[in-house]
Coordinates of N, CA, C and O in Angstrom, one line a residue:
X1 N -66.7 90.8 -13.8 CA -65.4 90.5 -13.3 C -65.2 89.0 -13.2 O -66.0 88.3 -12.7
X2 N -64.1 88.6 -13.7 CA -63.7 87.1 -13.7 C -63.2 86.7 -12.4 O -62.3 87.3 -11.9
X3 N -63.8 85.6 -11.8 CA -63.3 85.1 -10.5 C -62.1 84.3 -10.8 O -62.0 83.5 -11.7
X4 N -61.1 84.4 -9.9 CA -59.9 83.6 -10.1 C -60.2 82.1 -9.9 O -61.1 81.7 -9.2
X5 N -59.4 81.3 -10.6 CA -59.6 79.9 -10.5 C -59.4 79.4 -9.1 O -60.2 78.5 -8.6
X6 N -58.5 79.9 -8.4 CA -58.2 79.4 -7.0 C -59.4 79.8 -6.1 O -59.8 79.0 -5.3
X7 N -60.0 81.0 -6.3 CA -61.1 81.4 -5.5 C -62.3 80.5 -5.8 O -63.1 80.1 -4.9
X8 N -62.5 80.1 -7.1 CA -63.6 79.2 -7.5 C -63.4 77.9 -6.7 O -64.4 77.3 -6.2
X9 N -62.2 77.4 -6.7 CA -61.9 76.1 -6.1 C -62.3 76.1 -4.6 O -62.9 75.2 -4.0
X10 N -61.9 77.2 -3.9 CA -62.2 77.4 -2.5 C -63.7 77.5 -2.3 O -64.2 76.8 -1.4
X11 N -64.4 78.2 -3.1 CA -65.8 78.4 -3.0 C -66.6 77.0 -3.3 O -67.5 76.7 -2.6
X12 N -66.1 76.3 -4.3 CA -66.7 75.0 -4.6 C -66.5 74.0 -3.5 O -67.4 73.3 -3.0
X13 N -65.3 74.0 -3.0 CA -64.9 73.1 -1.8 C -65.7 73.4 -0.6 O -66.2 72.6 0.1
X14 N -65.8 74.7 -0.3 CA -66.6 75.1 0.9 C -68.1 74.8 0.7 O -68.7 74.3 1.7
X15 N -68.6 75.1 -0.4 CA -70.0 74.7 -0.7 C -70.2 73.2 -0.6 O -71.2 72.7 -0.1
X16 N -69.3 72.4 -1.1 CA -69.3 71.0 -1.0 C -69.3 70.5 0.4 O -70.1 69.6 0.8
X17 N -68.5 71.2 1.3 CA -68.5 70.8 2.7 C -69.9 71.1 3.3 O -70.4 70.3 4.1
X18 N -70.5 72.2 3.0 CA -71.8 72.6 3.6 C -72.9 71.6 3.0 O -73.8 71.2 3.8
X19 N -72.7 71.2 1.8 CA -73.7 70.2 1.2 C -73.5 68.8 1.9 O -74.6 68.2 2.2
X20 N -72.3 68.4 2.2 CA -72.1 67.1 2.9 C -72.7 67.2 4.3 O -73.3 66.2 4.8
X21 N -72.5 68.3 5.0 CA -73.1 68.5 6.3 C -74.6 68.4 6.3 O -75.3 67.8 7.1
X22 N -75.2 69.1 5.3 CA -76.6 69.2 5.1 C -77.2 67.8 4.8 O -78.2 67.4 5.4
X23 N -76.4 67.0 4.0 CA -76.8 65.6 3.7 C -76.8 64.8 5.0 O -77.8 64.0 5.3
X24 N -75.8 64.9 5.8 CA -75.7 64.1 7.0 C -76.8 64.5 8.0 O -77.5 63.6 8.5
X25 N -77.0 65.8 8.2 CA -78.1 66.2 9.1 C -79.5 65.7 8.7 O -80.2 65.2 9.5
X26 N -79.8 66.0 7.4 CA -81.1 65.5 6.9 C -81.3 64.0 6.9 O -82.3 63.5 7.3
X27 N -80.2 63.3 6.5 CA -80.3 61.8 6.6 C -80.5 61.3 8.0 O -81.3 60.4 8.2
X28 N -79.8 61.9 8.9 CA -80.0 61.6 10.4 C -81.4 61.9 10.9 O -82.0 61.1 11.6
X29 N -81.8 63.1 10.5 CA -83.2 63.5 10.9 C -84.3 62.5 10.4 O -85.1 62.1 11.1
X30 N -84.2 62.2 9.1 CA -85.2 61.3 8.5 C -85.1 59.9 9.2 O -86.1 59.3 9.5
X31 N -83.9 59.4 9.3 CA -83.7 58.1 10.0 C -84.3 58.0 11.4 O -84.9 57.1 11.8
X32 N -84.1 59.1 12.1 CA -84.6 59.2 13.5 C -86.1 59.3 13.5 O -86.7 58.8 14.5
X33 N -86.7 59.8 12.5 CA -88.2 59.9 12.4 C -88.8 58.6 11.9 O -89.9 58.3 12.4
X34 N -88.3 58.0 10.8 CA -89.0 56.9 10.2 C -88.2 55.6 10.3 O -88.7 54.6 9.8
X35 N -87.0 55.6 10.9 CA -86.2 54.4 11.0 C -85.3 54.3 9.8 O -85.3 55.1 8.9
X36 N -84.5 53.2 9.9 CA -83.5 53.1 8.8 C -83.6 51.7 8.1 O -82.7 51.3 7.4
X37 N -84.8 51.1 8.2 CA -85.0 49.8 7.5 C -84.9 50.1 6.0 O -84.3 49.3 5.2
X38 N -85.5 51.2 5.5 CA -85.5 51.6 4.1 C -84.9 52.9 4.1 O -85.2 53.8 4.9
X39 N -83.9 53.2 3.2 CA -83.1 54.4 3.2 C -83.9 55.6 2.6 O -83.5 56.2 1.6
X40 N -85.0 56.0 3.3 CA -85.7 57.2 2.9 C -84.9 58.5 2.8 O -85.1 59.4 2.0
X41 N -84.0 58.6 3.8 CA -83.2 59.8 3.9 C -82.4 60.1 2.6 O -82.5 61.2 2.0
X42 N -81.7 59.1 2.1 CA -80.9 59.2 0.9 C -81.9 59.5 -0.3 O -81.5 60.3 -1.2
X43 N -83.0 58.8 -0.3 CA -84.0 59.0 -1.4 C -84.4 60.5 -1.4 O -84.4 61.1 -2.5
X44 N -84.8 61.0 -0.3 CA -85.3 62.4 -0.2 C -84.1 63.4 -0.6 O -84.3 64.3 -1.3
X45 N -82.9 63.1 -0.2 CA -81.8 63.9 -0.5 C -81.5 63.9 -2.0 O -81.4 65.0 -2.6
X46 N -81.5 62.7 -2.6 CA -81.2 62.7 -4.0 C -82.3 63.3 -4.9 O -82.0 64.0 -5.8
X47 N -83.6 63.1 -4.5 CA -84.7 63.7 -5.3 C -84.7 65.2 -5.1 O -84.9 65.9 -6.1
X48 N -84.5 65.7 -3.9 CA -84.5 67.1 -3.7 C -83.3 67.8 -4.3 O -83.5 68.9 -4.9
X49 N -82.2 67.1 -4.3 CA -81.0 67.6 -5.0 C -81.2 67.7 -6.5 O -80.8 68.6 -7.2
X50 N -81.9 66.7 -7.1 CA -82.2 66.7 -8.5 C -83.1 67.8 -8.8 O -83.0 68.5 -9.9
X51 N -84.1 68.1 -8.0 CA -85.0 69.2 -8.2 C -84.3 70.5 -8.2 O -84.4 71.4 -9.1
X52 N -83.4 70.7 -7.2 CA -82.7 72.0 -7.1 C -81.7 72.2 -8.2 O -81.6 73.3 -8.8
X53 N -81.1 71.1 -8.7 CA -80.2 71.3 -9.8 C -80.9 71.7 -11.1 O -80.4 72.4 -11.9
X54 N -82.1 71.1 -11.2 CA -83.0 71.6 -12.4 C -83.3 73.1 -12.3 O -83.2 73.8 -13.3
X55 N -83.6 73.5 -11.1 CA -83.9 75.0 -10.9 C -82.7 75.8 -11.3 O -82.7 76.8 -12.0
X56 N -81.5 75.4 -10.7 CA -80.3 76.1 -11.0 C -79.9 76.2 -12.5 O -79.6 77.3 -13.0
X57 N -80.1 75.1 -13.2 CA -79.8 75.1 -14.6 C -80.7 76.0 -15.4 O -80.3 76.7 -16.3
X58 N -82.0 76.0 -15.0 CA -83.0 76.8 -15.7 C -82.7 78.3 -15.4 O -82.8 79.1 -16.3
X59 N -82.4 78.6 -14.1 CA -82.1 80.0 -13.8 C -80.8 80.5 -14.5 O -80.8 81.7 -14.9
X60 N -79.9 79.6 -14.7 CA -78.7 80.0 -15.4 C -79.0 80.2 -16.9 O -78.5 81.2 -17.5
X61 N -79.8 79.4 -17.4 CA -80.2 79.5 -18.9 C -80.9 80.8 -19.1 O -80.8 81.4 -20.2
X62 N -81.7 81.3 -18.1 CA -82.4 82.5 -18.2 C -81.6 83.7 -17.8 O -82.1 84.8 -17.7
X63 N -80.3 83.5 -17.5 CA -79.4 84.5 -17.0 C -79.8 85.2 -15.7 O -79.5 86.4 -15.5
X64 N -80.5 84.4 -14.9 CA -80.9 84.9 -13.5 C -79.8 84.4 -12.5 O -79.9 84.9 -11.3
X65 N -79.0 83.5 -12.9 CA -77.9 83.0 -12.0 C -76.7 83.0 -12.9 O -76.7 82.5 -14.0
X66 N -75.6 83.4 -12.4 CA -74.3 83.4 -13.2 C -73.8 81.9 -13.3 O -74.2 81.1 -12.5
X67 N -73.0 81.7 -14.3 CA -72.4 80.4 -14.5 C -71.5 80.0 -13.3 O -71.4 78.9 -12.9
X68 N -70.9 81.0 -12.7 CA -70.1 80.8 -11.5 C -70.9 80.4 -10.3 O -70.6 79.5 -9.6
X69 N -72.0 81.1 -10.2 CA -73.0 80.7 -9.1 C -73.5 79.3 -9.3 O -73.6 78.5 -8.3
X70 N -73.8 79.0 -10.5 CA -74.3 77.6 -10.9 C -73.2 76.6 -10.5 O -73.5 75.5 -9.9
X71 N -72.0 76.9 -10.9 CA -70.8 76.0 -10.6 C -70.7 75.8 -9.1 O -70.5 74.6 -8.7
X72 N -70.7 76.8 -8.4 CA -70.5 76.7 -6.9 C -71.7 75.9 -6.3 O -71.5 75.0 -5.4
X73 N -72.9 76.2 -6.7 CA -74.1 75.6 -6.1 C -74.3 74.2 -6.6 O -74.5 73.3 -5.8
X74 N -74.2 74.0 -7.9 CA -74.4 72.6 -8.4 C -73.3 71.7 -8.2 O -73.5 70.6 -7.6
X75 N -72.1 72.1 -8.6 CA -70.9 71.2 -8.4 C -70.5 71.1 -6.9 O -70.2 70.0 -6.4
X76 N -70.5 72.3 -6.3 CA -70.1 72.3 -4.9 C -71.1 71.8 -3.9 O -71.1 70.6 -3.5
X77 N -72.2 72.6 -3.6 CA -73.1 72.2 -2.6 C -73.9 70.9 -3.0 O -73.9 70.0 -2.2
X78 N -74.4 70.9 -4.2 CA -75.2 69.7 -4.5 C -74.3 68.5 -4.7 O -74.8 67.3 -4.5
X79 N -73.1 68.7 -5.2 CA -72.1 67.6 -5.3 C -71.9 66.9 -3.9 O -71.7 65.7 -3.8
X80 N -71.8 67.8 -2.9 CA -71.7 67.3 -1.5 C -73.0 66.8 -0.9 O -73.0 65.9 0.0
X81 N -74.1 67.3 -1.3 CA -75.4 67.0 -0.8 C -75.9 65.7 -1.3 O -76.4 64.8 -0.5
X82 N -75.9 65.5 -2.6 CA -76.5 64.3 -3.2 C -75.4 63.2 -3.1 O -74.2 63.4 -3.0
X83 N -75.9 61.9 -3.3 CA -74.9 60.9 -3.1 C -75.3 59.6 -3.8 O -76.1 58.8 -3.5
X84 N -74.6 59.4 -4.9 CA -74.7 58.2 -5.8 C -74.1 57.0 -5.1 O -74.7 55.9 -5.1
X85 N -73.0 57.2 -4.4 CA -72.3 56.1 -3.8 C -73.1 55.5 -2.6 O -73.2 54.3 -2.4
X86 N -73.7 56.4 -1.8 CA -74.5 55.9 -0.7 C -75.8 55.2 -1.2 O -76.2 54.2 -0.7
X87 N -76.4 55.8 -2.2 CA -77.5 55.1 -2.9 C -77.2 53.7 -3.3 O -77.9 52.8 -3.1
X88 N -76.1 53.6 -4.0 CA -75.6 52.3 -4.5 C -75.4 51.3 -3.4 O -75.8 50.2 -3.4
X89 N -74.7 51.7 -2.3 CA -74.4 50.9 -1.2 C -75.7 50.4 -0.5 O -75.8 49.3 -0.2
X90 N -76.6 51.4 -0.3 CA -77.9 51.0 0.3 C -78.7 50.0 -0.5 O -79.3 49.1 0.0
X91 N -78.6 50.2 -1.8 CA -79.3 49.2 -2.7 C -78.7 47.9 -2.6 O -79.5 46.8 -2.5
X92 N -77.4 47.8 -2.5 CA -76.7 46.5 -2.3 C -77.1 45.9 -1.0 O -77.3 44.7 -0.8
X93 N -77.1 46.7 0.1 CA -77.4 46.2 1.4 C -78.8 45.7 1.5 O -79.1 44.7 2.2
X94 N -79.8 46.3 0.9 CA -81.1 45.8 0.8 C -81.2 44.5 0.2 O -81.8 43.5 0.7
X95 N -80.5 44.3 -0.9 CA -80.5 43.0 -1.6 C -79.8 41.9 -0.8 O -80.2 40.8 -0.7
X96 N -78.7 42.3 -0.2 CA -77.9 41.3 0.7 C -78.7 40.9 1.9 O -78.6 39.8 2.4
X97 N -79.6 41.7 2.3 CA -80.5 41.4 3.5 C -81.7 40.6 3.0 O -82.6 40.3 3.9
X98 N -81.8 40.2 1.8 CA -82.9 39.4 1.3 C -84.0 40.2 0.7 O -85.1 39.6 0.4
X99 N -83.9 41.5 0.6 CA -85.0 42.4 0.1 C -84.7 42.8 -1.3 O -84.5 44.0 -1.6
X100 N -84.6 41.9 -2.2 CA -84.3 42.2 -3.6 C -85.3 43.1 -4.2 O -85.0 44.1 -4.9
X101 N -86.6 42.9 -3.9 CA -87.7 43.7 -4.4 C -87.5 45.2 -3.9 O -87.6 46.1 -4.6
X102 N -87.2 45.3 -2.6 CA -87.0 46.6 -2.0 C -85.8 47.3 -2.6 O -85.8 48.5 -2.9
X103 N -84.7 46.6 -2.9 CA -83.5 47.1 -3.5 C -83.8 47.7 -4.9 O -83.4 48.8 -5.2
X104 N -84.5 46.9 -5.7 CA -84.8 47.3 -7.1 C -85.8 48.5 -7.0 O -85.6 49.5 -7.8
X105 N -86.7 48.5 -6.1 CA -87.7 49.6 -6.0 C -86.9 50.9 -5.6 O -87.1 51.9 -6.1
X106 N -86.0 50.7 -4.6 CA -85.3 51.9 -4.1 C -84.4 52.5 -5.2 O -84.4 53.7 -5.4
X107 N -83.7 51.7 -5.9 CA -82.8 52.2 -6.9 C -83.6 52.8 -8.1 O -83.2 53.9 -8.6
X108 N -84.7 52.1 -8.4 CA -85.6 52.7 -9.5 C -86.2 54.0 -9.1 O -86.3 54.9 -9.9
X109 N -86.6 54.1 -7.8 CA -87.2 55.3 -7.3 C -86.2 56.5 -7.4 O -86.5 57.6 -7.8
X110 N -85.0 56.2 -7.0 CA -83.9 57.2 -7.1 C -83.8 57.8 -8.5 O -83.7 59.0 -8.7
X111 N -83.7 56.9 -9.5 CA -83.5 57.3 -10.9 C -84.8 58.0 -11.4 O -84.7 59.1 -11.9
X112 N -85.9 57.3 -11.3 CA -87.1 57.9 -11.9 C -87.6 59.2 -11.2 O -87.8 60.2 -11.9
X113 N -87.6 59.2 -9.9 CA -88.0 60.4 -9.2 C -87.0 61.5 -9.3 O -87.3 62.7 -9.4
X114 N -85.7 61.1 -9.4 CA -84.7 62.1 -9.7 C -84.8 62.8 -11.0 O -84.7 64.0 -11.1
X115 N -85.1 62.0 -12.0 CA -85.4 62.6 -13.4 C -86.6 63.5 -13.4 O -86.6 64.6 -13.9
X116 N -87.7 63.0 -12.7 CA -88.9 63.8 -12.6 C -88.7 65.1 -11.9 O -89.2 66.2 -12.2
X117 N -87.9 65.0 -10.8 CA -87.6 66.2 -9.9 C -86.8 67.2 -10.7 O -87.0 68.4 -10.6
X118 N -85.8 66.7 -11.4 CA -84.9 67.6 -12.2 C -85.8 68.3 -13.3 O -85.7 69.5 -13.5
X119 N -86.7 67.6 -13.9 CA -87.6 68.1 -14.9 C -88.5 69.2 -14.3 O -88.7 70.2 -14.9
X120 N -89.0 68.9 -13.1 CA -89.9 69.8 -12.4 C -89.1 71.1 -12.1 O -89.7 72.2 -12.2
X121 N -87.9 70.9 -11.6 CA -87.1 72.0 -11.3 C -86.8 72.9 -12.5 O -86.8 74.2 -12.4
X122 N -86.5 72.3 -13.6 CA -86.3 73.1 -14.8 C -87.6 73.8 -15.2 O -87.5 75.0 -15.5
X123 N -88.7 73.1 -15.1 CA -90.0 73.8 -15.5 C -90.3 75.0 -14.5 O -90.7 76.0 -14.9
X124 N -90.0 74.8 -13.2 CA -90.3 75.8 -12.3 C -89.3 77.0 -12.5 O -89.7 78.2 -12.4
X125 N -88.1 76.7 -12.8 CA -87.1 77.8 -13.0 C -87.2 78.5 -14.3 O -86.7 79.6 -14.5
X126 N -87.9 77.9 -15.2 CA -88.0 78.4 -16.6 C -89.1 79.4 -16.6 O -89.2 80.5 -17.0

């Protein structure tokens, strides 16, 4: 059965709202535990989101998850959960605070660990 476009939009938007709330809660939890000098929360969020999107794409390729389910979870939930803009802002803030090395390390970790996590998710889901 084909899901209506309007229903897809509602489900993607709702999933995105849940993803944004999950990002906020996890980011707050990590910052309260380890401090906010280095943005570990966003790093954990982006890497875990990369892993999950890898799993979702592998499950969809194996026909264990529908393309509609993938769309709702990847575009909706993970779109709200992961955050390129916060990562970029935090990288700039580290550099502005005089921590150019930490800024480069943080941005590089997000990219490299994100790629590795997505690859691991695909391997796990395959």
